[in-house]
mmCIF file of C-alpha atoms and ligand atoms in Angstrom:
data_model
loop_
_atom_site.group_PDB
_atom_site.id
_atom_site.type_symbol
_atom_site.label_atom_id
_atom_site.label_comp_id
_atom_site.label_asym_id
_atom_site.label_seq_id
_atom_site.Cartn_x
_atom_site.Cartn_y
_atom_site.Cartn_z
ATOM 1 C CA MET V 16 -134.291 126.932 124.922
ATOM 2 C CA ASN V 17 -135.215 124.744 121.939
ATOM 3 C CA PRO V 18 -132.614 122.225 120.777
ATOM 4 C CA GLY V 19 -131.846 123.826 117.369
ATOM 5 C CA ALA V 20 -132.332 122.181 113.994
ATOM 6 C CA ARG V 21 -130.374 120.743 111.094
ATOM 7 C CA MET V 22 -132.644 121.312 108.158
ATOM 8 C CA LEU V 23 -133.152 122.663 104.669
ATOM 9 C CA ILE V 24 -135.983 124.320 102.775
ATOM 10 C CA LEU V 25 -137.098 123.221 99.319
ATOM 11 C CA GLY V 26 -139.658 124.960 97.131
ATOM 12 C CA LYS V 27 -140.146 126.824 93.885
ATOM 13 C CA GLN V 28 -138.868 130.358 93.416
ATOM 14 C CA GLY V 29 -141.341 132.549 95.278
ATOM 15 C CA ALA V 30 -142.605 129.781 97.584
ATOM 16 C CA GLY V 31 -141.311 131.753 100.567
ATOM 17 C CA LYS V 32 -138.036 129.930 101.278
ATOM 18 C CA GLY V 33 -136.094 133.092 102.104
ATOM 19 C CA THR V 34 -138.849 134.552 104.284
ATOM 20 C CA GLN V 35 -139.324 131.334 106.214
ATOM 21 C CA ALA V 36 -135.595 130.592 106.498
ATOM 22 C CA VAL V 37 -135.001 133.970 108.200
ATOM 23 C CA ARG V 38 -137.852 133.264 110.651
ATOM 24 C CA LEU V 39 -136.801 129.677 111.330
ATOM 25 C CA SER V 40 -133.213 130.699 111.905
ATOM 26 C CA ARG V 41 -134.427 133.111 114.620
ATOM 27 C CA HIS V 42 -136.802 130.551 116.098
ATOM 28 C CA TYR V 43 -134.287 127.710 116.277
ATOM 29 C CA VAL V 44 -131.336 130.080 116.909
ATOM 30 C CA VAL V 45 -129.229 128.654 114.093
ATOM 31 C CA PRO V 46 -127.477 130.318 111.133
ATOM 32 C CA HIS V 47 -129.446 130.919 107.927
ATOM 33 C CA ILE V 48 -127.311 129.739 105.021
ATOM 34 C CA SER V 49 -128.592 130.974 101.666
ATOM 35 C CA THR V 50 -126.526 130.105 98.606
ATOM 36 C CA GLY V 51 -128.427 132.738 96.599
ATOM 37 C CA ASP V 52 -127.538 135.456 99.169
ATOM 38 C CA THR V 53 -123.908 134.264 99.138
ATOM 39 C CA PHE V 54 -123.727 134.585 95.351
ATOM 40 C CA ARG V 55 -125.480 137.968 95.316
ATOM 41 C CA ALA V 56 -122.989 139.260 97.925
ATOM 42 C CA ALA V 57 -120.107 137.972 95.789
ATOM 43 C CA VAL V 58 -121.551 139.720 92.711
ATOM 44 C CA ARG V 59 -121.839 143.005 94.668
ATOM 45 C CA SER V 60 -118.242 142.696 95.874
ATOM 46 C CA GLY V 61 -117.070 142.624 92.258
ATOM 47 C CA SER V 62 -114.568 139.817 93.031
ATOM 48 C CA GLU V 63 -113.471 137.386 90.329
ATOM 49 C CA PHE V 64 -115.735 134.775 91.897
ATOM 50 C CA GLY V 65 -118.589 137.297 91.846
ATOM 51 C CA GLN V 66 -118.046 138.037 88.176
ATOM 52 C CA LEU V 67 -118.235 134.321 87.414
ATOM 53 C CA ALA V 68 -121.405 133.899 89.501
ATOM 54 C CA LYS V 69 -123.046 136.960 87.896
ATOM 55 C CA GLN V 70 -123.225 135.308 84.484
ATOM 56 C CA TYR V 71 -125.265 132.447 85.904
ATOM 57 C CA LEU V 72 -127.469 134.579 88.145
ATOM 58 C CA ASP V 73 -128.331 137.081 85.415
ATOM 59 C CA ALA V 74 -129.288 134.273 83.032
ATOM 60 C CA GLY V 75 -131.307 132.493 85.733
ATOM 61 C CA ASP V 76 -129.062 129.419 85.293
ATOM 62 C CA LEU V 77 -127.743 127.235 88.065
ATOM 63 C CA VAL V 78 -124.178 127.878 89.202
ATOM 64 C CA PRO V 79 -122.189 124.679 88.452
ATOM 65 C CA ASP V 80 -122.532 121.961 91.109
ATOM 66 C CA ASP V 81 -118.817 121.848 92.011
ATOM 67 C CA VAL V 82 -118.757 125.577 92.739
ATOM 68 C CA VAL V 83 -121.902 125.533 94.916
ATOM 69 C CA ILE V 84 -120.869 122.393 96.754
ATOM 70 C CA GLY V 85 -117.491 123.990 97.572
ATOM 71 C CA VAL V 86 -119.211 127.099 98.960
ATOM 72 C CA VAL V 87 -121.608 125.089 101.150
ATOM 73 C CA GLN V 88 -118.897 122.723 102.350
ATOM 74 C CA GLU V 89 -116.760 125.662 103.468
ATOM 75 C CA ARG V 90 -119.735 127.278 105.252
ATOM 76 C CA LEU V 91 -120.897 124.124 107.020
ATOM 77 C CA THR V 92 -117.464 123.386 108.442
ATOM 78 C CA ARG V 93 -117.490 126.670 110.420
ATOM 79 C CA ALA V 94 -117.995 126.183 114.149
ATOM 80 C CA ASP V 95 -121.349 128.032 114.381
ATOM 81 C CA THR V 96 -123.195 125.163 112.680
ATOM 82 C CA SER V 97 -121.776 122.280 114.673
ATOM 83 C CA HIS V 98 -123.713 122.657 117.954
ATOM 84 C CA ARG V 99 -127.244 123.849 117.239
ATOM 85 C CA GLY V 100 -127.396 123.291 113.476
ATOM 86 C CA PHE V 101 -128.392 125.409 110.455
ATOM 87 C CA ILE V 102 -131.149 126.292 108.013
ATOM 88 C CA LEU V 103 -130.091 125.746 104.400
ATOM 89 C CA ASP V 104 -132.022 127.876 101.905
ATOM 90 C CA GLY V 105 -131.616 127.283 98.155
ATOM 91 C CA PHE V 106 -129.313 124.292 98.548
ATOM 92 C CA PRO V 107 -129.430 121.570 97.329
ATOM 93 C CA ARG V 108 -130.956 122.247 93.921
ATOM 94 C CA THR V 109 -129.796 119.086 92.124
ATOM 95 C CA VAL V 110 -129.540 115.431 93.114
ATOM 96 C CA ARG V 111 -125.755 115.728 92.845
ATOM 97 C CA GLN V 112 -125.773 118.546 95.405
ATOM 98 C CA ALA V 113 -128.024 116.472 97.700
ATOM 99 C CA GLU V 114 -125.617 113.548 97.475
ATOM 100 C CA ALA V 115 -122.680 115.833 98.249
ATOM 101 C CA LEU V 116 -124.580 117.211 101.259
ATOM 102 C CA VAL V 117 -124.902 113.687 102.677
ATOM 103 C CA GLU V 118 -121.106 113.435 102.678
ATOM 104 C CA ILE V 119 -120.588 116.937 104.066
ATOM 105 C CA LEU V 120 -122.993 116.275 106.971
ATOM 106 C CA ALA V 121 -121.790 112.759 107.812
ATOM 107 C CA PRO V 122 -121.998 111.216 110.318
ATOM 108 C CA ARG V 123 -124.821 113.233 111.963
ATOM 109 C CA GLY V 124 -126.765 113.940 108.792
ATOM 110 C CA LEU V 125 -129.818 116.116 108.281
ATOM 111 C CA ASP V 126 -132.903 116.222 110.545
ATOM 112 C CA LEU V 127 -135.514 117.290 107.983
ATOM 113 C CA ALA V 128 -136.180 118.721 104.515
ATOM 114 C CA VAL V 129 -139.145 121.122 104.552
ATOM 115 C CA ASP V 130 -140.888 121.412 101.163
ATOM 116 C CA LEU V 131 -142.997 124.569 100.689
ATOM 117 C CA GLU V 132 -145.816 123.524 98.344
ATOM 118 C CA ILE V 133 -147.343 126.164 96.054
ATOM 119 C CA ASP V 134 -148.840 126.417 92.521
ATOM 120 C CA THR V 135 -146.906 128.183 89.768
ATOM 121 C CA SER V 136 -149.729 130.707 89.233
ATOM 122 C CA HIS V 137 -149.260 131.924 92.808
ATOM 123 C CA VAL V 138 -145.493 132.186 92.619
ATOM 124 C CA LEU V 139 -145.588 134.274 89.440
ATOM 125 C CA ARG V 140 -147.702 136.834 91.264
ATOM 126 C CA ARG V 141 -145.492 136.772 94.348
ATOM 127 C CA LEU V 142 -142.251 137.164 92.402
ATOM 128 C CA ALA V 143 -143.494 140.261 90.591
ATOM 129 C CA SER V 144 -144.045 141.984 93.959
ATOM 130 C CA ARG V 145 -140.955 140.595 95.729
ATOM 131 C CA ARG V 146 -138.346 142.977 97.155
ATOM 132 C CA VAL V 147 -135.216 141.773 98.951
ATOM 133 C CA CYS V 148 -132.669 143.338 101.303
ATOM 134 C CA SER V 149 -129.384 143.454 99.414
ATOM 135 C CA ASP V 150 -127.453 142.981 102.692
ATOM 136 C CA CYS V 151 -129.248 140.402 104.855
ATOM 137 C CA GLY V 152 -131.657 138.840 102.330
ATOM 138 C CA ALA V 153 -134.848 139.681 104.300
ATOM 139 C CA ASN V 154 -137.864 139.507 101.985
ATOM 140 C CA TYR V 155 -140.622 142.067 101.488
ATOM 141 C CA ALA V 156 -143.564 142.438 99.090
ATOM 142 C CA VAL V 157 -145.078 145.553 97.584
ATOM 143 C CA PRO V 158 -147.668 146.754 98.283
ATOM 144 C CA ASP V 159 -148.714 144.198 100.951
ATOM 145 C CA ASN V 160 -145.622 143.826 103.136
ATOM 146 C CA PRO V 161 -143.188 146.698 102.460
ATOM 147 C CA PRO V 162 -140.326 147.685 104.787
ATOM 148 C CA ARG V 163 -141.401 150.265 107.415
ATOM 149 C CA VAL V 164 -139.204 152.909 105.742
ATOM 150 C CA ARG V 165 -139.336 152.789 101.957
ATOM 151 C CA GLY V 166 -136.244 151.089 100.487
ATOM 152 C CA ILE V 167 -134.635 150.414 103.914
ATOM 153 C CA CYS V 168 -134.514 146.972 105.534
ATOM 154 C CA ASP V 169 -136.350 146.671 108.905
ATOM 155 C CA VAL V 170 -133.879 144.025 110.067
ATOM 156 C CA CYS V 171 -130.459 145.470 109.212
ATOM 157 C CA GLY V 172 -130.943 148.888 107.579
ATOM 158 C CA GLY V 173 -129.643 147.612 104.203
ATOM 159 C CA GLU V 174 -131.039 148.659 100.836
ATOM 160 C CA VAL V 175 -134.266 146.907 99.771
ATOM 161 C CA LEU V 176 -134.395 146.281 95.999
ATOM 162 C CA GLN V 177 -136.047 144.197 93.314
ATOM 163 C CA ARG V 178 -133.717 141.357 92.353
ATOM 164 C CA ASP V 179 -132.092 141.628 88.907
ATOM 165 C CA ASP V 180 -133.197 138.062 88.150
ATOM 166 C CA ASP V 181 -136.870 138.724 88.999
ATOM 167 C CA THR V 182 -137.684 139.667 85.385
ATOM 168 C CA GLU V 183 -140.479 137.675 83.750
ATOM 169 C CA ALA V 184 -138.171 135.861 81.288
ATOM 170 C CA ALA V 185 -135.623 134.930 83.986
ATOM 171 C CA ILE V 186 -138.399 133.784 86.357
ATOM 172 C CA ARG V 187 -139.901 131.441 83.730
ATOM 173 C CA HIS V 188 -136.460 130.056 82.941
ATOM 174 C CA ARG V 189 -135.725 129.452 86.649
ATOM 175 C CA LEU V 190 -139.076 127.706 87.117
ATOM 176 C CA GLU V 191 -138.284 125.383 84.185
ATOM 177 C CA ILE V 192 -134.929 124.546 85.744
ATOM 178 C CA TYR V 193 -136.685 123.975 89.068
ATOM 179 C CA GLU V 194 -139.061 121.422 87.485
ATOM 180 C CA ARG V 195 -136.254 119.614 85.687
ATOM 181 C CA GLN V 196 -133.439 119.656 88.248
ATOM 182 C CA THR V 197 -134.813 120.479 91.709
ATOM 183 C CA ALA V 198 -138.321 118.951 91.861
ATOM 184 C CA PRO V 199 -136.823 115.392 91.750
ATOM 185 C CA LEU V 200 -135.346 116.148 95.202
ATOM 186 C CA ILE V 201 -138.839 115.985 96.711
ATOM 187 C CA GLN V 202 -139.054 112.276 95.993
ATOM 188 C CA TRP V 203 -135.388 111.840 96.902
ATOM 189 C CA TYR V 204 -135.973 113.197 100.441
ATOM 190 C CA GLU V 205 -139.308 111.403 100.737
ATOM 191 C CA GLN V 206 -137.587 108.075 100.137
ATOM 192 C CA LYS V 207 -135.146 108.940 102.895
ATOM 193 C CA GLU V 208 -138.098 109.736 105.208
ATOM 194 C CA LEU V 209 -136.837 113.284 105.746
ATOM 195 C CA LEU V 210 -139.492 115.189 103.788
ATOM 196 C CA VAL V 211 -141.903 117.547 105.563
ATOM 197 C CA PRO V 212 -144.470 118.896 103.031
ATOM 198 C CA ILE V 213 -145.947 122.253 104.100
ATOM 199 C CA HIS V 214 -148.796 124.185 102.460
ATOM 200 C CA ALA V 215 -147.145 127.515 101.578
ATOM 201 C CA LEU V 216 -150.178 129.781 101.076
ATOM 202 C CA GLY V 217 -151.248 132.146 103.841
ATOM 203 C CA THR V 218 -149.485 134.812 105.842
ATOM 204 C CA ALA V 219 -145.813 134.421 106.716
ATOM 205 C CA ASP V 220 -146.855 133.885 110.377
ATOM 206 C CA GLU V 221 -149.291 131.112 109.437
ATOM 207 C CA VAL V 222 -146.701 129.283 107.335
ATOM 208 C CA THR V 223 -144.037 129.601 110.063
ATOM 209 C CA GLU V 224 -146.493 128.180 112.617
ATOM 210 C CA ARG V 225 -147.246 125.237 110.328
ATOM 211 C CA ILE V 226 -143.565 124.502 109.811
ATOM 212 C CA VAL V 227 -142.591 124.787 113.484
ATOM 213 C CA ALA V 228 -145.537 122.603 114.593
ATOM 214 C CA GLU V 229 -144.635 119.881 112.116
ATOM 215 C CA VAL V 230 -140.856 120.070 112.652
ATOM 216 C CA ASP V 231 -141.265 119.943 116.449
ATOM 217 C CA ARG V 232 -143.683 117.006 116.188
ATOM 218 C CA ARG V 233 -141.207 115.058 114.015
ATOM 219 C CA GLN V 234 -138.277 115.910 116.304
ATOM 220 C CA ARG V 235 -140.310 114.709 119.334
ATOM 221 C CA ASP V 236 -141.301 111.458 117.636
ATOM 222 C CA ARG V 237 -137.780 110.753 116.400
ATOM 223 C CA PRO V 238 -136.282 107.559 117.851
ATOM 224 C CA THR V 239 -133.495 108.511 120.273
ATOM 225 C CA THR V 240 -131.136 105.633 119.517
HETATM 226 P P1 AMP R 315 -132.035 132.037 95.044
HETATM 227 O O1 AMP R 315 -131.840 133.313 95.766
HETATM 228 O O2 AMP R 315 -131.983 130.843 95.945
HETATM 229 O O3 AMP R 315 -133.240 132.042 94.147
HETATM 230 O O4 AMP R 315 -130.765 131.882 94.066
HETATM 231 C C1 AMP R 315 -130.463 132.861 93.094
HETATM 232 C C2 AMP R 315 -129.529 132.282 92.031
HETATM 233 O O5 AMP R 315 -128.310 131.838 92.647
HETATM 234 C C3 AMP R 315 -130.068 131.057 91.302
HETATM 235 O O6 AMP R 315 -130.926 131.397 90.224
HETATM 236 C C4 AMP R 315 -128.759 130.423 90.818
HETATM 237 O O7 AMP R 315 -128.212 131.129 89.728
HETATM 238 C C5 AMP R 315 -127.840 130.641 92.020
HETATM 239 N N1 AMP R 315 -127.941 129.552 93.005
HETATM 240 C C6 AMP R 315 -128.376 129.631 94.294
HETATM 241 N N2 AMP R 315 -128.333 128.441 94.905
HETATM 242 C C7 AMP R 315 -127.872 127.559 93.972
HETATM 243 C C8 AMP R 315 -127.614 126.167 93.982
HETATM 244 N N3 AMP R 315 -127.846 125.419 95.085
HETATM 245 N N4 AMP R 315 -127.158 125.593 92.843
HETATM 246 C C9 AMP R 315 -126.913 126.326 91.742
HETATM 247 N N5 AMP R 315 -127.141 127.651 91.651
HETATM 248 C C10 AMP R 315 -127.612 128.277 92.761
#
């Protein structure tokens, strides 16, 4: 059995973070922690927290740092992440969140930050065709990679829908926020020698193979002190 992984996935909206996080969580047998899925579930539940989150999600704005950091801190202190690790998807999105993550993960820290590299022209096309399971977050694309039964998730049987925030205006707004607030994290993780850049075009299988090959190589070469 492989030794697990403590890692996160960076990348623009539509780079394939959700798709790859689901696959990597199966491969490394670790929980997939998606802040976006957590907020969407809260919105669906209609709770007070969900109503607060909905305003940000619908506008394509970032949920305030303190709120997101609290959610991730609570999740990462659960026992299922302590032995084999986790795949973080959609967190961190700001330098402040990345700094908070350092404290949350101390003393063991993070193994790697995978960055899925893709041009904006490609992601605009992908986002228009993206469909997502409203229960487990599995990603599909129409017409190229639909669920086997229309509208029903292959993985969990949940409802497969277009996300409310995948409208053209909200997508452009989210990409602007990405450039301003999240792209600086690439350099931030590079300076910490944790960054693993991965070319994100190709089939989902090809991208997963690239990530696993590179992650395993880095884990093998890691000093064992
Ligand atoms: P995602 O599914 O990762 O694209 O996230 C969907 C939405 O959830 C984002 O547009 C934000 O409104 C919110 N969100 C998810 N993760 C974060 C985060 N780390 N910081 C702030 N807002 C977030």
